[in-house]
Amino acid sequence: MALLIKDILYLPMTGSPELKRGSIRMEGQRIVAIGDHIIPAWGDEIISGHDKCALPGFVNCHCHAAMSMLRGYGEALPLREWLAKVQPAENALTAEDFFWGALLAQMEMLKAGITCYADMYFDESAAYWAMEESGIRAVLGEGLTDNIDGKGEIALKTTLQWIDNMKNDLEGKVTFALAPHAVYSCSGPYLKEVAAEARSRDLPLHLHIAETKREQENCLAATGKRVLPYLDHLGVLTGKVLAAHMIHLNEEEFEITRERDIRIAHCPQSNMKLASGIFPYPAYQKRGVVMGLATDGPASNNDLDMLEEMRTASLLQKVATGDPTLLNPYDALHMATAGAAAALFLDDQIGTLEVGKKADITILSLKRPHFYPRNEKNSLLSHLAFCAKSGDVHTVIVNGKVRVRDSQCVDIDEGRVYHEIQQHAEEFWRRQR
Ligand SMILES: [Zn+2]
């Protein structure tokens, strides 16, 4: 049976900012037809496009999903002090805490129109089991460090075994990255080893780079090099690299970024909350560097809402540079969809509404005060970037299956998740006393 979204406004994100009107037909996991002359076939499940707009599902290209267990903890601190406060709590999370934290985050993301996310966290098997329930797509990257706990080798070996033995990829929705946390939490030899394993499996290397000024100063003091030249010197940047943050870089380092085709996950709200700095968007834009938007984890943001990130990213660049033309509505939407898909090296699969792509689609209800008045040629585009809210998300399709209908998750028992997360959080904080 096919799924048909009938007569809807849609923005395919394939290069033109013009909204189109037509229907979208899906069979199995993929979009098989899109346009204005599609006649429903006998037995098609039809979703009405009346008063709605379809976009490619949002792609959150850097997250620590199960950190939702620690949402609201460690407020008002810069990164290093924040990590020092959060890490002991993370170490005390149980497998069940990771599972319910991941499921809560996946539920929050799906309900906000996010169809794919890149995770970097501990016990990624918990995220996998949560994915089995929620139906979201994800790039799972077990967080790897060897400076903090000295267990880096065991963690790497366990992660590689888990990846190599994975039998069920949930219809292609699960892919992997190797995720060494950062230069300050991983030694040089360890970074080299992890990068070599990633290259040999053609996996992205997902890490934090140049998030704070202090990271640069400490790296320079310890290694004689700034962060990016140091990683380049180690040979870590030669494969597929997904770098979160990339804030404090100089001209030479922007060039390394371009030459090495480093893909960037920009997390504006997290950067603002931890007072890390302002992302140098124009430097990357003029070099054609691939950039996607991301929320970062729910303990440093504190929600998982790409519509908010889009707006924040755009407004932040305008006020920081004095140039109101930067990150126009289409560019902001691109960073939340096609750009973020490319940042995950998944742009041949997701990120646009095109025949042959995986059917990951977010449908917004336009019957909201903030979408009026509008016209389809231009003002709706700016309403999507600057007015849309996650509460407008009506239907979400992942891999050709409806996962959110009438703003409710189809496969997740939402009431049970709220109950379980409360219970587990209460027990967790009792143990911490
Ligand atoms: Zn992060």
Coordinates of C-alpha atoms and ligand atoms in Angstrom, one line a residue:
M1 CA 0.0 0.0 0.0
A2 CA 1.2 3.5 -0.8
L3 CA 1.0 6.7 1.2
L4 CA -0.2 9.8 -0.6
I5 CA -0.1 13.4 0.7
K6 CA -2.7 15.0 -1.5
D7 CA -2.7 18.6 -2.7
I8 CA -0.3 20.3 -0.3
L9 CA 2.1 23.2 -0.4
Y10 CA 5.6 21.9 -0.2
L11 CA 9.2 23.3 -0.2
P12 CA 11.4 20.6 -1.7
M13 CA 14.7 22.3 -0.6
T14 CA 16.4 21.4 -3.9
G15 CA 17.7 24.9 -4.6
S16 CA 14.7 27.1 -5.2
P17 CA 13.0 29.1 -2.5
E18 CA 9.7 28.9 -4.3
L19 CA 6.9 26.8 -2.6
K20 CA 5.1 24.4 -4.8
R21 CA 1.6 22.9 -4.7
G22 CA 1.1 19.2 -5.5
S23 CA 1.0 15.7 -4.1
I24 CA 3.7 13.4 -2.7
R25 CA 3.4 9.7 -3.2
M26 CA 5.5 7.2 -1.2
E27 CA 5.9 3.5 -1.6
G28 CA 7.9 1.5 0.9
Q29 CA 10.6 3.7 2.3
R30 CA 10.9 6.2 -0.5
I31 CA 9.2 9.0 -2.4
V32 CA 8.1 7.7 -5.8
A33 CA 6.3 10.7 -7.2
I34 CA 6.0 14.3 -6.5
G35 CA 4.1 17.0 -8.4
D36 CA 0.7 18.2 -9.5
H37 CA -0.6 15.4 -11.7
I38 CA -0.7 12.5 -9.2
I39 CA -3.9 10.5 -9.1
P40 CA -4.5 8.4 -6.0
A41 CA -4.4 4.7 -6.7
W42 CA -6.9 2.2 -5.3
G43 CA -6.0 1.4 -1.6
D44 CA -3.6 4.4 -1.1
E45 CA -3.7 5.8 2.4
I46 CA -4.4 9.5 1.8
I47 CA -3.2 12.4 4.0
S48 CA -5.0 15.6 3.2
G49 CA -2.7 18.6 2.5
H50 CA -5.5 21.1 3.1
D51 CA -4.1 24.1 5.1
K52 CA -0.8 22.4 5.5
C53 CA 2.8 22.6 4.3
A54 CA 5.3 19.8 3.8
L55 CA 9.0 20.1 4.3
P56 CA 11.8 17.6 4.4
G57 CA 12.0 16.2 8.0
F58 CA 14.4 18.3 10.1
V59 CA 17.8 16.8 10.7
N60 CA 19.4 17.5 14.1
C61 CA 23.1 16.9 13.3
H62 CA 24.5 17.0 16.8
C63 CA 22.8 15.8 20.0
H64 CA 23.3 14.0 23.3
A65 CA 19.7 12.7 23.4
A66 CA 19.6 10.8 26.7
M67 CA 20.9 13.9 28.5
S68 CA 17.3 14.8 28.7
M69 CA 17.5 12.9 32.1
L70 CA 19.7 15.9 33.2
R71 CA 17.6 18.7 31.7
G72 CA 17.7 21.8 33.8
Y73 CA 20.7 20.6 35.8
G74 CA 24.0 22.7 35.8
E75 CA 22.5 26.0 34.8
A76 CA 24.5 29.2 34.4
L77 CA 28.0 27.8 33.9
P78 CA 30.6 28.0 31.2
L79 CA 31.5 24.8 29.3
R80 CA 34.4 23.5 31.5
E81 CA 32.6 24.1 34.8
W82 CA 29.4 22.8 33.2
L83 CA 31.1 19.5 32.2
A84 CA 32.7 19.2 35.6
K85 CA 29.2 19.4 37.2
V86 CA 27.4 17.2 34.6
Q87 CA 29.9 14.4 34.1
P88 CA 29.7 12.9 37.6
A89 CA 25.9 12.8 37.2
E90 CA 26.3 11.2 33.8
N91 CA 28.5 8.5 35.3
A92 CA 25.7 7.5 37.7
L93 CA 23.0 7.0 35.0
T94 CA 21.8 3.4 34.6
A95 CA 21.0 1.5 31.4
E96 CA 17.3 2.2 32.1
D97 CA 18.0 5.9 32.6
F98 CA 19.7 6.0 29.2
F99 CA 16.8 4.2 27.6
W100 CA 14.1 6.4 29.0
G101 CA 16.2 9.5 28.5
A102 CA 16.7 8.6 24.8
L103 CA 13.1 7.7 24.2
L104 CA 11.9 11.0 25.8
A105 CA 14.3 12.9 23.5
Q106 CA 13.3 11.0 20.4
M107 CA 9.6 11.6 21.3
E108 CA 10.4 15.4 21.7
M109 CA 12.2 15.5 18.4
L110 CA 9.6 13.6 16.4
K111 CA 6.8 15.9 17.8
A112 CA 9.0 18.8 16.7
G113 CA 9.3 17.5 13.1
I114 CA 12.9 16.1 13.5
T115 CA 13.1 12.8 11.6
C116 CA 16.9 12.2 12.0
Y117 CA 19.5 13.1 14.6
A118 CA 23.2 12.4 15.2
D119 CA 23.8 11.3 18.7
M120 CA 27.0 11.3 20.7
Y121 CA 26.4 9.7 24.1
F122 CA 27.2 6.8 26.4
D123 CA 25.4 3.4 26.1
E124 CA 24.1 4.0 22.5
S125 CA 22.5 0.6 22.6
A126 CA 19.8 2.3 24.8
A127 CA 19.3 4.9 22.0
Y128 CA 19.0 2.0 19.6
W129 CA 16.3 0.2 21.6
A130 CA 14.5 3.5 21.9
M131 CA 14.7 4.0 18.1
E132 CA 13.1 0.6 17.7
E133 CA 10.1 2.0 19.6
S134 CA 10.0 5.5 18.3
G135 CA 10.7 4.9 14.6
I136 CA 13.1 7.9 14.3
R137 CA 16.3 7.8 12.1
A138 CA 19.7 8.3 13.8
V139 CA 23.4 8.3 13.4
L140 CA 24.6 6.7 16.6
G141 CA 28.0 7.6 17.9
E142 CA 29.1 6.1 21.2
G143 CA 30.9 8.9 23.1
L144 CA 34.6 7.9 23.4
T145 CA 37.2 9.4 25.8
D146 CA 40.4 8.1 27.3
N147 CA 41.6 11.1 29.3
I148 CA 38.7 11.1 31.8
D149 CA 38.2 7.5 32.8
G150 CA 41.1 5.6 31.3
K151 CA 38.7 3.1 29.8
G152 CA 39.0 4.4 26.3
E153 CA 40.4 1.2 24.8
I154 CA 37.6 -0.9 26.2
A155 CA 35.0 1.6 25.1
L156 CA 36.4 1.6 21.5
K157 CA 36.6 -2.2 21.3
T158 CA 33.1 -2.6 22.7
T159 CA 31.7 0.0 20.3
L160 CA 33.4 -1.6 17.2
Q161 CA 32.1 -5.0 18.2
W162 CA 28.6 -3.6 18.6
I163 CA 28.8 -1.9 15.2
D164 CA 30.4 -4.9 13.4
N165 CA 27.9 -7.3 14.8
M166 CA 24.8 -5.2 14.3
K167 CA 22.3 -7.4 12.5
N168 CA 19.2 -5.3 12.4
D169 CA 19.6 -1.7 11.1
L170 CA 15.8 -1.0 11.6
E171 CA 15.2 -0.8 7.8
G172 CA 18.3 1.3 7.2
K173 CA 17.3 3.9 9.8
V174 CA 20.3 3.2 12.0
T175 CA 23.8 4.2 10.9
F176 CA 26.9 4.8 12.9
A177 CA 29.7 7.3 13.6
L178 CA 32.7 7.0 15.9
A179 CA 32.5 9.9 18.4
P180 CA 35.7 10.8 20.2
H181 CA 34.5 13.6 22.5
A182 CA 37.1 16.4 22.0
V183 CA 40.8 17.1 22.1
Y184 CA 40.6 17.9 25.8
S185 CA 39.0 14.5 26.7
C186 CA 41.0 12.3 24.3
S187 CA 44.7 11.8 24.0
G188 CA 46.5 12.2 20.6
P189 CA 47.2 8.5 20.1
Y190 CA 43.6 7.6 21.0
L191 CA 42.2 10.2 18.5
K192 CA 44.5 8.7 15.8
E193 CA 43.4 5.2 16.6
V194 CA 39.7 6.1 16.6
A195 CA 40.0 8.0 13.3
A196 CA 41.8 5.1 11.6
E197 CA 39.0 2.7 12.7
A198 CA 36.4 5.2 11.3
R199 CA 38.2 5.5 8.0
S200 CA 38.5 1.7 7.7
R201 CA 34.7 1.3 8.1
D202 CA 33.9 4.5 6.1
L203 CA 32.1 5.9 9.1
P204 CA 31.9 9.6 10.0
L205 CA 34.1 10.8 12.9
H206 CA 31.8 13.0 15.1
L207 CA 33.6 15.3 17.5
H208 CA 33.5 18.7 19.3
I209 CA 36.0 21.1 17.8
A210 CA 36.9 24.7 18.9
E211 CA 33.8 25.2 21.1
T212 CA 35.5 27.7 23.4
K213 CA 38.5 30.0 23.6
R214 CA 39.8 28.1 26.5
E215 CA 39.9 24.9 24.4
Q216 CA 42.2 26.7 22.0
E217 CA 44.4 28.1 24.7
N218 CA 44.8 24.8 26.5
C219 CA 45.5 22.8 23.3
L220 CA 48.1 25.3 22.3
A221 CA 49.8 25.1 25.8
A222 CA 49.7 21.3 25.8
T223 CA 50.6 20.5 22.2
G224 CA 52.1 23.6 20.7
K225 CA 49.3 23.7 18.2
R226 CA 45.8 25.1 18.0
V227 CA 43.0 22.6 17.9
L228 CA 42.4 22.2 14.1
P229 CA 46.1 22.2 13.1
Y230 CA 46.7 19.7 15.9
L231 CA 44.0 17.4 14.6
D232 CA 45.3 17.8 11.1
H233 CA 48.8 17.0 12.2
L234 CA 47.5 13.8 13.8
G235 CA 45.9 12.8 10.5
V236 CA 42.5 12.8 12.1
L237 CA 40.9 15.0 9.5
T238 CA 41.4 12.9 6.4
G239 CA 38.2 10.9 6.5
K240 CA 34.5 11.9 6.9
V241 CA 34.5 14.5 9.7
L242 CA 31.4 15.9 11.5
A243 CA 32.6 18.7 13.8
A244 CA 30.2 20.3 16.3
H245 CA 30.6 24.0 17.1
M246 CA 33.7 25.3 15.2
I247 CA 33.5 28.7 16.8
H248 CA 37.0 29.9 17.6
L249 CA 39.0 29.5 14.4
N250 CA 41.3 31.8 12.4
E251 CA 41.7 32.3 8.6
E252 CA 44.2 29.5 8.3
E253 CA 41.9 27.2 10.1
F254 CA 38.9 28.2 7.9
E255 CA 41.0 27.1 5.0
I256 CA 41.8 23.7 6.6
T257 CA 38.1 23.3 7.1
R258 CA 37.4 23.9 3.4
E259 CA 40.3 21.8 2.2
R260 CA 39.4 18.8 4.4
D261 CA 35.7 19.2 3.6
I262 CA 34.9 19.2 7.3
R263 CA 31.1 19.2 7.8
I264 CA 29.9 21.5 10.6
A265 CA 27.1 21.1 13.2
H266 CA 26.2 24.6 14.3
C267 CA 24.4 24.7 17.7
P268 CA 23.4 28.4 18.3
Q269 CA 21.3 28.1 21.4
S270 CA 23.9 25.8 23.2
N271 CA 26.7 28.2 22.3
M272 CA 24.7 31.2 23.6
K273 CA 23.6 29.4 26.8
L274 CA 27.2 28.3 27.7
A275 CA 28.5 31.7 26.5
S276 CA 30.9 29.8 24.3
G277 CA 30.9 32.4 21.5
I278 CA 29.4 33.3 18.1
F279 CA 29.7 31.0 15.2
P280 CA 31.6 32.6 12.3
Y281 CA 29.0 31.8 9.7
P282 CA 30.2 34.2 6.9
A283 CA 33.7 32.7 6.9
Y284 CA 32.3 29.3 6.1
Q285 CA 29.6 30.5 3.8
K286 CA 32.0 32.2 1.5
R287 CA 34.1 29.0 1.3
G288 CA 31.2 26.8 0.6
V289 CA 31.6 24.7 3.7
V290 CA 28.8 22.3 4.5
M291 CA 26.8 23.4 7.5
G292 CA 23.9 22.0 9.4
L293 CA 21.9 23.1 12.4
A294 CA 21.7 21.2 15.7
T295 CA 20.4 21.5 19.2
D296 CA 23.3 19.9 21.1
G297 CA 22.1 18.0 24.2
P298 CA 19.0 18.9 26.2
A299 CA 21.1 19.8 29.3
S300 CA 22.8 22.7 27.4
N301 CA 20.0 24.1 25.4
N302 CA 17.5 23.0 26.9
D303 CA 15.0 21.7 24.4
L304 CA 15.2 19.8 21.0
D305 CA 13.5 22.2 18.6
M306 CA 15.0 22.9 15.2
L307 CA 12.6 25.6 14.4
E308 CA 13.9 27.6 17.3
E309 CA 17.5 26.9 16.3
M310 CA 16.8 28.1 12.8
R311 CA 15.4 31.4 14.1
T312 CA 18.2 31.8 16.7
A313 CA 20.9 31.1 14.1
S314 CA 19.6 33.7 11.7
L315 CA 19.0 36.4 14.3
L316 CA 22.3 35.8 16.0
Q317 CA 24.2 36.3 12.7
K318 CA 22.3 39.5 11.8
V319 CA 23.0 41.1 15.2
A320 CA 26.6 39.9 15.4
T321 CA 27.7 41.1 12.0
G322 CA 25.4 44.1 11.5
D323 CA 24.3 42.5 8.2
P324 CA 20.5 41.7 8.1
T325 CA 20.8 39.8 4.8
L326 CA 22.7 36.9 6.4
L327 CA 21.0 33.5 6.9
N328 CA 17.9 34.5 5.0
P329 CA 14.8 32.2 5.4
Y330 CA 15.8 29.7 2.7
D331 CA 19.4 29.5 4.0
A332 CA 18.1 28.9 7.5
L333 CA 15.7 26.2 6.4
H334 CA 18.5 24.7 4.3
M335 CA 20.7 24.4 7.4
A336 CA 17.9 22.6 9.2
T337 CA 17.3 20.1 6.4
A338 CA 19.5 19.5 3.3
G339 CA 22.5 21.1 4.9
A340 CA 22.3 19.0 8.1
A341 CA 21.7 15.9 6.0
A342 CA 24.9 16.7 4.1
A343 CA 26.7 17.3 7.4
L344 CA 25.9 13.7 8.3
F345 CA 27.0 12.5 4.8
L346 CA 23.4 11.3 4.2
D347 CA 22.4 13.8 1.5
D348 CA 22.0 11.0 -1.0
Q349 CA 19.3 9.6 1.2
I350 CA 17.5 12.4 3.1
G351 CA 17.2 16.2 3.4
T352 CA 15.1 17.1 0.3
L353 CA 11.7 16.1 -1.1
E354 CA 12.7 14.4 -4.3
V355 CA 11.8 11.2 -6.1
G356 CA 14.1 8.4 -4.9
K357 CA 14.9 10.0 -1.6
K358 CA 13.8 8.3 1.7
A359 CA 10.3 9.5 2.7
D360 CA 11.2 11.6 5.7
I361 CA 8.6 14.4 5.7
T362 CA 7.4 16.9 8.2
I363 CA 3.9 18.5 7.7
L364 CA 3.0 21.7 9.5
S365 CA -0.5 22.9 10.1
L366 CA -0.9 26.4 8.6
K367 CA -4.1 27.2 10.4
R368 CA -2.3 29.2 13.0
P369 CA -2.5 33.0 13.7
H370 CA 1.3 33.4 13.0
F371 CA 1.0 32.1 9.5
Y372 CA -1.5 34.8 8.4
P373 CA -1.6 36.8 6.2
R374 CA 0.5 35.0 3.7
N375 CA 1.1 34.4 0.0
E376 CA 2.7 31.3 -1.4
K377 CA 5.3 33.2 -3.5
N378 CA 7.3 34.7 -0.7
S379 CA 5.9 35.6 2.7
L380 CA 5.1 32.0 3.6
L381 CA 8.8 31.2 3.3
S382 CA 9.7 33.8 5.9
H383 CA 6.8 32.7 8.1
L384 CA 8.2 29.1 8.0
A385 CA 11.7 30.3 9.1
F386 CA 10.7 33.0 11.5
C387 CA 7.2 32.2 12.8
A388 CA 6.8 28.4 12.8
K389 CA 6.7 26.6 16.1
S390 CA 7.2 22.9 16.9
G391 CA 3.5 22.9 18.1
D392 CA 2.5 23.4 14.4
V393 CA 3.9 20.0 13.5
H394 CA 0.9 17.9 12.5
T395 CA 2.2 14.8 10.8
V396 CA 5.7 13.3 10.7
I397 CA 6.7 10.5 8.3
V398 CA 10.0 8.6 8.7
N399 CA 11.2 6.1 6.1
G400 CA 7.7 6.0 4.5
K401 CA 5.8 5.4 7.8
V402 CA 3.6 7.9 9.7
R403 CA 5.2 8.3 13.1
V404 CA 3.3 11.4 14.3
R405 CA -0.3 12.0 13.5
D406 CA -2.4 14.9 14.7
S407 CA 0.7 16.0 16.7
Q408 CA 0.7 12.7 18.7
C409 CA 3.3 9.9 18.4
V410 CA 1.8 6.9 16.7
D411 CA 4.1 4.2 18.1
I412 CA 5.1 5.6 21.5
D413 CA 2.9 5.4 24.6
E414 CA 3.5 9.1 25.5
G415 CA 1.8 8.8 28.9
R416 CA 4.1 5.9 29.8
V417 CA 7.2 7.8 28.8
Y418 CA 6.2 10.8 31.1
H419 CA 5.5 8.4 33.9
E420 CA 8.8 6.4 33.5
I421 CA 11.0 9.4 33.1
Q422 CA 9.6 11.0 36.3
Q423 CA 10.1 7.7 38.2
H424 CA 13.7 7.3 36.9
A425 CA 14.6 10.9 37.6
E426 CA 13.3 10.7 41.1
E427 CA 15.2 7.5 41.8
F428 CA 18.3 9.0 40.2
W429 CA 18.4 12.1 42.3
R430 CA 17.6 10.1 45.4
R431 CA 20.8 8.0 44.7
Q432 CA 22.8 11.2 44.2
R433 CA 22.0 12.5 47.7
Ligands
ZN1 ZN 27.8 18.5 22.1

